[in-house]
Structure formats: C-alpha cells, structure tokens
Amino acid sequence: MITNNNFVRKSLLFAAISVGMFSLFGCTLGVGTNGESITVYSERHYDTDQILFDNFEDETGIRIDVVDGDADFLINRMQNEGEGTPADVLIIADAGRLHRAQEAGVLRPSESQVLNENIPARYREAEGHWYGLTMRARVLVFDPERVDRSELSTYEALTDEEWEGRIVTRTSANIYNQSLMASFIEIVGEEEALALAEGLAANFARKPSGNDRDQAKYVAAGGADVAIMNTYYMGRMLHSSDPYEREVGESLEVFFPNQETTGTHVNVSGAGVAKHSDNPEDALRFIEFLSGEESQASFANANFEYPLNRNVDKHELLESWGDFKPQEIRLDVLGKHSVRAAELLDEAGWE
Ligand SMILES: [Fe+2]
C-alpha cells in the first residue's frame, strides 16, 4: 500500500508538474484553452481592438496574441525569425509598406471569397498577399480664416506661385508622401509627377519636418495656410486628450482635392497572412473577420479611417466631411513605384 501510495503520490506530482509545464509552455507559445491560437504582428495599438479580438475568440475559440511594433521593426523581425516566426498575421499601414513586406518575403498569397466580396478589388493585392481593411485620404487641411474653400481645387493647383510659402507637409523620407508621389507616377506619368513635386516643394512654408499632426499645428499657428496630411489625424486631434490639439482640429477644415480630375489620393491599412504561419487557415479567417460587417466599424473608427466594407457606415466625423472621389487606381501599384517616387521627390528638392 505504501509503495502504491508513493506511486500514486509520485504520479500525482508528475501530473501536477506536467500540467504546470503545459501551462507554462502554453503561455509562452500562446496556446489557447482549446489549443488553437494565432499570433498577430500589428502596428495598431487601440484598446477597442481587444474587444474585436475577444469577439473573434468567442466566435471561433481561436485566441489572438498580439505583438506590436512599427512596420519596419515587425517586417525585419519576421525576416530574422524566418520559418520559426510565431507570426500568423501582419497588420500594417500604407500600401507602400505592405508592398515592402511582400518584397521582403514575409507574406504568402491567399484566396478568400469572403475578402473578395468585402473588400473592393483595387484595395487588395492582386495575388492576395495583403488585403486593405481601412482607408485614409491624403487631403488638404486649411485654415478657413486665411483660405476660402473656393480657392482650393487640386494638388497641382498648389504649385501656382500664389501659394508660395503657404504649404506644409512632412519630409520625402516618409512613406505617405512617397505613396502620394507613386500614385501620380501611375496616373499622370513620371514627368508630370516630378513637376508636381517641384512645384509643391517650391511653395513650402518651411523645410519639411515633423509628423502630419505637426503640419496641422503649424497651419493653426499661422505658419502656413494649407497642410497636405492624412484624414485620420484630424479625427485624432479632435478627440485628443490634449486641449491644444482639440483646438487645432476645431480651427481647421478638410478639403478633398482633385474631385473634378483624378480623385483624392487614398491609402489603406491592411493585413496579410505570414509566409511561415503554421496556422494559415485561422490567420485568413481572422483577416476575413476584420473585413466583416460586425468588425469594420469598430476597426475603422479606432483610427478615424474609412471602412472598406461598403455595407458599413463611416464615423460621423467622416460623414460630416461628405463623400469624395478617390483615385481610381489599384493600390498594389504604389509599392511598385515607391523607389522611383523617392528618387523623384529627391530630384524635386523636396527634403
Ligand atoms: Fe500615420
């Protein structure tokens, strides 16, 4: 009996250790209660995303583990981790960066009827390496005390000498301006794109510096009249915890350029399945979930972006700006022109 008791005790102890080890490894490896989980490498860090992830887990039993960091960090990390990467999904902003991820070989193509239905074709990569989930526009933000809305029309019109010393935007090293330039290379060709960059650079109120929000602040402070920047920063400022940012947001207005011509430049935040995901089916299922009607409003509103699923209403702030015509190009061309775009910006003297 004693021997047996010892055996039982030892067995129990072994079982306890095993459970302990399992939980420990379970934790480290990110295995959910039913053993299924996916790891999402994401540039996003919004509290509301957790609610979506919890909904996904409730619906599917698949747990989501998130690793956050900026796009280049995450892409490099996936490259370095190679086949051993825990990443199943990569979520980053800007088609130029999504292209970079694709070129770096960290994404795999995937086919999805759900995504094909939810996301318009021009906002997804042709072979399914990435799918846009939310959209932003790169617009003209102006101070209505110094600029009448009727004076604004196109990006190209800002190259006129009447705008000398009145325009601000960030540097040409920034992907947003490279993608803007890439879109013009695609639509009007290199020569006209270069002329646009030169004309804008000639009218800058200062040497480009700071982020998009800093451009708005510079306009609000009277340093310039028009900022070229992304729409969601207006939303972020208007809902900022900083009273000064709210004041800046309230003093400025949004104008969608090129409405009678080529359309306003737009870009996306999107996601792709990791090349070395060991659970590509669940990874794709998660991206499909984010594109669905139940998720899109929350996912887009977290960053004041436009939902890409047509059946979903946009945030009331975006609604208040009215509808607009976006550029009618496929966004997977932006990355293909990004190197040339950076060269042209440089040639144009856009610092
Ligand atoms: Fe941004």
Tab-separated table of N, CA, C and O in Angstrom, residues 10-76:
chain	number	residue	atom	x	y	z
A	10	LYS	N	3.565	10.036	-6.432
A	10	LYS	CA	4.539	10.409	-7.477
A	10	LYS	C	3.827	10.715	-8.795
A	10	LYS	O	4.167	11.663	-9.482
A	11	SER	N	2.812	9.869	-9.058
A	11	SER	CA	2.078	10.083	-10.310
A	11	SER	C	1.382	11.431	-10.295
A	11	SER	O	1.401	12.172	-11.269
A	12	LEU	N	0.764	11.715	-9.097
A	12	LEU	CA	0.052	12.999	-8.981
A	12	LEU	C	1.026	14.161	-9.143
A	12	LEU	O	0.740	15.139	-9.820
A	13	LEU	N	2.186	13.979	-8.482
A	13	LEU	CA	3.205	15.032	-8.546
A	13	LEU	C	3.639	15.236	-10.001
A	13	LEU	O	3.713	16.351	-10.510
A	14	PHE	N	3.864	14.105	-10.675
A	14	PHE	CA	4.285	14.167	-12.079
A	14	PHE	C	3.212	14.860	-12.929
A	14	PHE	O	3.503	15.740	-13.739
A	15	ALA	N	1.940	14.460	-12.624
A	15	ALA	CA	0.832	15.057	-13.370
A	15	ALA	C	0.780	16.561	-13.111
A	15	ALA	O	0.601	17.358	-14.033
A	16	ALA	N	0.968	16.928	-11.819
A	16	ALA	CA	0.920	18.350	-11.466
A	16	ALA	C	2.017	19.111	-12.187
A	16	ALA	O	1.786	20.180	-12.752
A	17	ILE	N	3.212	18.517	-12.190
A	17	ILE	CA	4.330	19.180	-12.876
A	17	ILE	C	4.029	19.307	-14.367
A	17	ILE	O	4.235	20.341	-14.971
A	18	SER	N	3.478	18.213	-14.914
A	18	SER	CA	3.161	18.230	-16.355
A	18	SER	C	2.180	19.344	-16.671
A	18	SER	O	2.356	20.087	-17.629
A	19	VAL	N	1.124	19.431	-15.810
A	19	VAL	CA	0.128	20.484	-16.039
A	19	VAL	C	0.808	21.842	-15.944
A	19	VAL	O	0.606	22.721	-16.775
A	20	GLY	N	1.671	21.957	-14.898
A	20	GLY	CA	2.407	23.218	-14.706
A	20	GLY	C	3.236	23.554	-15.935
A	20	GLY	O	3.178	24.656	-16.455
A	21	MET	N	3.982	22.531	-16.388
A	21	MET	CA	4.833	22.732	-17.567
A	21	MET	C	3.979	23.096	-18.775
A	21	MET	O	4.310	23.979	-19.540
A	22	PHE	N	2.846	22.368	-18.900
A	22	PHE	CA	1.984	22.610	-20.049
A	22	PHE	C	1.486	24.047	-20.034
A	22	PHE	O	1.550	24.757	-21.034
A	23	SER	N	1.029	24.494	-18.812
A	23	SER	CA	0.529	25.872	-18.716
A	23	SER	C	1.650	26.842	-19.053
A	23	SER	O	1.450	27.820	-19.748
A	24	LEU	N	2.838	26.510	-18.509
A	24	LEU	CA	3.969	27.394	-18.726
A	24	LEU	C	4.249	27.522	-20.219
A	24	LEU	O	4.315	28.607	-20.774
A	25	PHE	N	4.357	26.331	-20.870
A	25	PHE	CA	4.621	26.367	-22.313
A	25	PHE	C	3.427	26.926	-23.063
A	25	PHE	O	3.586	27.645	-24.029
A	26	GLY	N	2.234	26.561	-22.518
A	26	GLY	CA	1.005	27.065	-23.119
A	26	GLY	C	1.065	28.572	-23.198
A	26	GLY	O	0.750	29.168	-24.217
A	27	CYS	N	1.497	29.171	-22.096
A	27	CYS	CA	1.599	30.625	-22.003
A	27	CYS	C	2.623	31.148	-22.999
A	27	CYS	O	2.352	32.024	-23.794
A	28	THR	N	3.804	30.534	-22.947
A	28	THR	CA	4.904	31.007	-23.783
A	28	THR	C	4.570	30.868	-25.263
A	28	THR	O	4.841	31.746	-26.058
A	29	LEU	N	3.967	29.738	-25.586
A	29	LEU	CA	3.697	29.508	-27.005
A	29	LEU	C	2.377	30.121	-27.453
A	29	LEU	O	2.054	30.102	-28.630
A	30	GLY	N	1.635	30.646	-26.488
A	30	GLY	CA	0.388	31.302	-26.852
A	30	GLY	C	-0.683	30.319	-27.277
A	30	GLY	O	-1.412	30.551	-28.228
A	31	VAL	N	-0.763	29.191	-26.596
A	31	VAL	CA	-1.795	28.221	-26.937
A	31	VAL	C	-3.059	28.496	-26.122
A	31	VAL	O	-2.991	28.598	-24.904
A	32	GLY	N	-4.172	28.637	-26.764
A	32	GLY	CA	-5.420	28.943	-26.074
A	32	GLY	C	-5.980	27.723	-25.364
A	32	GLY	O	-5.395	26.647	-25.424
A	33	THR	N	-7.132	27.897	-24.717
A	33	THR	CA	-7.690	26.811	-23.913
A	33	THR	C	-8.004	25.591	-24.765
A	33	THR	O	-7.890	24.469	-24.309
A	34	ASN	N	-8.394	25.793	-26.013
A	34	ASN	CA	-8.705	24.646	-26.865
A	34	ASN	C	-7.510	24.309	-27.740
A	34	ASN	O	-7.628	23.525	-28.670
A	35	GLY	N	-6.365	24.952	-27.438
A	35	GLY	CA	-5.154	24.635	-28.179
A	35	GLY	C	-4.960	25.444	-29.444
A	35	GLY	O	-3.925	25.370	-30.068
A	36	GLU	N	-5.972	26.234	-29.818
A	36	GLU	CA	-5.820	26.996	-31.052
A	36	GLU	C	-5.556	28.458	-30.763
A	36	GLU	O	-6.228	29.059	-29.930
A	37	SER	N	-4.582	29.015	-31.445
A	37	SER	CA	-4.337	30.445	-31.294
A	37	SER	C	-3.595	30.954	-32.518
A	37	SER	O	-3.012	30.170	-33.267
A	38	ILE	N	-3.663	32.251	-32.728
A	38	ILE	CA	-2.835	32.848	-33.771
A	38	ILE	C	-2.120	34.055	-33.187
A	38	ILE	O	-2.603	34.683	-32.243
A	39	THR	N	-0.964	34.347	-33.756
A	39	THR	CA	-0.192	35.499	-33.308
A	39	THR	C	-0.235	36.565	-34.388
A	39	THR	O	0.059	36.292	-35.551
A	40	VAL	N	-0.642	37.762	-33.970
A	40	VAL	CA	-0.788	38.874	-34.899
A	40	VAL	C	0.311	39.889	-34.627
A	40	VAL	O	0.431	40.391	-33.515
A	41	TYR	N	1.130	40.154	-35.646
A	41	TYR	CA	2.128	41.231	-35.548
A	41	TYR	C	1.428	42.474	-36.072
A	41	TYR	O	1.016	42.499	-37.239
A	42	SER	N	1.309	43.484	-35.215
A	42	SER	CA	0.478	44.619	-35.611
A	42	SER	C	1.087	45.958	-35.255
A	42	SER	O	1.710	46.120	-34.204
A	43	GLU	N	0.856	46.895	-36.149
A	43	GLU	CA	1.285	48.263	-35.921
A	43	GLU	C	0.249	49.006	-35.079
A	43	GLU	O	0.499	50.093	-34.607
A	44	ARG	N	-0.922	48.413	-34.967
A	44	ARG	CA	-2.016	49.073	-34.245
A	44	ARG	C	-1.905	48.818	-32.752
A	44	ARG	O	-1.422	47.789	-32.321
A	45	HIS	N	-2.413	49.777	-31.974
A	45	HIS	CA	-2.462	49.572	-30.522
A	45	HIS	C	-3.651	50.362	-29.985
A	45	HIS	O	-3.478	51.368	-29.318
A	46	TYR	N	-4.835	49.922	-30.360
A	46	TYR	CA	-6.049	50.594	-29.901
A	46	TYR	C	-6.781	49.678	-28.931
A	46	TYR	O	-6.889	48.476	-29.178
A	47	ASP	N	-7.277	50.276	-27.842
A	47	ASP	CA	-7.976	49.491	-26.819
A	47	ASP	C	-9.178	48.763	-27.408
A	47	ASP	O	-9.472	47.631	-27.027
A	48	THR	N	-9.856	49.426	-28.357
A	48	THR	CA	-11.074	48.831	-28.920
A	48	THR	C	-10.774	47.551	-29.716
A	48	THR	O	-11.656	46.722	-29.891
A	49	ASP	N	-9.532	47.392	-30.191
A	49	ASP	CA	-9.177	46.173	-30.933
A	49	ASP	C	-9.345	44.939	-30.056
A	49	ASP	O	-9.725	43.873	-30.549
A	50	GLN	N	-9.040	45.092	-28.758
A	50	GLN	CA	-9.116	43.935	-27.855
A	50	GLN	C	-10.539	43.368	-27.813
A	50	GLN	O	-10.730	42.159	-27.744
A	51	ILE	N	-11.524	44.277	-27.899
A	51	ILE	CA	-12.925	43.826	-27.885
A	51	ILE	C	-13.196	42.966	-29.119
A	51	ILE	O	-13.813	41.908	-29.049
A	52	LEU	N	-12.666	43.435	-30.271
A	52	LEU	CA	-12.808	42.655	-31.507
A	52	LEU	C	-12.145	41.281	-31.378
A	52	LEU	O	-12.712	40.269	-31.787
A	53	PHE	N	-10.933	41.281	-30.812
A	53	PHE	CA	-10.191	40.023	-30.672
A	53	PHE	C	-10.959	39.066	-29.762
A	53	PHE	O	-11.030	37.872	-30.013
A	54	ASP	N	-11.541	39.631	-28.692
A	54	ASP	CA	-12.332	38.799	-27.775
A	54	ASP	C	-13.560	38.228	-28.497
A	54	ASP	O	-13.915	37.067	-28.304
A	55	ASN	N	-14.203	39.057	-29.316
A	55	ASN	CA	-15.353	38.584	-30.096
A	55	ASN	C	-14.950	37.429	-31.011
A	55	ASN	O	-15.672	36.447	-31.147
A	56	PHE	N	-13.779	37.595	-31.639
A	56	PHE	CA	-13.277	36.550	-32.545
A	56	PHE	C	-13.051	35.252	-31.774
A	56	PHE	O	-13.429	34.175	-32.225
A	57	GLU	N	-12.471	35.397	-30.584
A	57	GLU	CA	-12.212	34.214	-29.762
A	57	GLU	C	-13.524	33.539	-29.347
A	57	GLU	O	-13.649	32.314	-29.407
A	58	ASP	N	-14.529	34.370	-28.950
A	58	ASP	CA	-15.824	33.819	-28.547
A	58	ASP	C	-16.481	33.067	-29.703
A	58	ASP	O	-17.087	32.021	-29.525
A	59	GLU	N	-16.346	33.641	-30.899
A	59	GLU	CA	-16.995	33.068	-32.073
A	59	GLU	C	-16.313	31.793	-32.556
A	59	GLU	O	-16.971	30.869	-33.026
A	60	THR	N	-14.987	31.763	-32.440
A	60	THR	CA	-14.230	30.692	-33.096
A	60	THR	C	-13.453	29.802	-32.136
A	60	THR	O	-13.000	28.728	-32.539
A	61	GLY	N	-13.247	30.284	-30.907
A	61	GLY	CA	-12.411	29.532	-29.969
A	61	GLY	C	-10.925	29.709	-30.237
A	61	GLY	O	-10.087	29.084	-29.596
A	62	ILE	N	-10.586	30.585	-31.199
A	62	ILE	CA	-9.172	30.808	-31.529
A	62	ILE	C	-8.683	32.047	-30.787
A	62	ILE	O	-9.258	33.135	-30.930
A	63	ARG	N	-7.628	31.874	-29.988
A	63	ARG	CA	-7.121	33.019	-29.224
A	63	ARG	C	-6.161	33.859	-30.070
A	63	ARG	O	-5.447	33.335	-30.927
A	64	ILE	N	-6.172	35.175	-29.806
A	64	ILE	CA	-5.283	36.081	-30.536
A	64	ILE	C	-4.193	36.575	-29.589
A	64	ILE	O	-4.497	37.112	-28.529
A	65	ASP	N	-2.954	36.403	-29.973
A	65	ASP	CA	-1.844	37.025	-29.247
A	65	ASP	C	-1.296	38.132	-30.132
A	65	ASP	O	-1.075	37.914	-31.327
A	66	VAL	N	-1.086	39.293	-29.556
A	66	VAL	CA	-0.628	40.431	-30.360
A	66	VAL	C	0.799	40.819	-29.989
A	66	VAL	O	1.149	40.893	-28.819
A	67	VAL	N	1.603	41.047	-31.016
A	67	VAL	CA	2.939	41.610	-30.826
A	67	VAL	C	2.907	42.943	-31.531
A	67	VAL	O	2.615	42.999	-32.728
A	68	ASP	N	3.113	44.049	-30.823
A	68	ASP	CA	3.070	45.309	-31.569
A	68	ASP	C	4.425	45.984	-31.701
A	68	ASP	O	5.358	45.723	-30.955
A	69	GLY	N	4.507	46.804	-32.740
A	69	GLY	CA	5.752	47.486	-33.059
A	69	GLY	C	5.524	48.212	-34.364
A	69	GLY	O	4.472	48.030	-34.983
A	70	ASP	N	6.497	49.047	-34.791
A	70	ASP	CA	6.244	49.731	-36.065
A	70	ASP	C	6.517	48.786	-37.235
A	70	ASP	O	7.100	47.712	-37.060
A	71	ALA	N	6.052	49.203	-38.411
A	71	ALA	CA	6.053	48.310	-39.573
A	71	ALA	C	7.436	47.735	-39.882
A	71	ALA	O	7.580	46.517	-40.040
A	72	ASP	N	8.443	48.608	-39.961
A	72	ASP	CA	9.767	48.124	-40.349
A	72	ASP	C	10.331	47.152	-39.319
A	72	ASP	O	10.952	46.149	-39.668
A	73	PHE	N	10.076	47.448	-38.050
A	73	PHE	CA	10.525	46.553	-36.975
A	73	PHE	C	9.890	45.169	-37.132
A	73	PHE	O	10.573	44.144	-37.048
A	74	LEU	N	8.587	45.162	-37.379
A	74	LEU	CA	7.867	43.884	-37.479
A	74	LEU	C	8.307	43.086	-38.710
A	74	LEU	O	8.485	41.869	-38.644
A	75	ILE	N	8.489	43.799	-39.834
A	75	ILE	CA	8.929	43.123	-41.065
A	75	ILE	C	10.323	42.517	-40.857
A	75	ILE	O	10.573	41.353	-41.191
A	76	ASN	N	11.230	43.312	-40.271
A	76	ASN	CA	12.594	42.816	-40.001
A	76	ASN	C	12.565	41.614	-39.079
A	76	ASN	O	13.271	40.632	-39.296
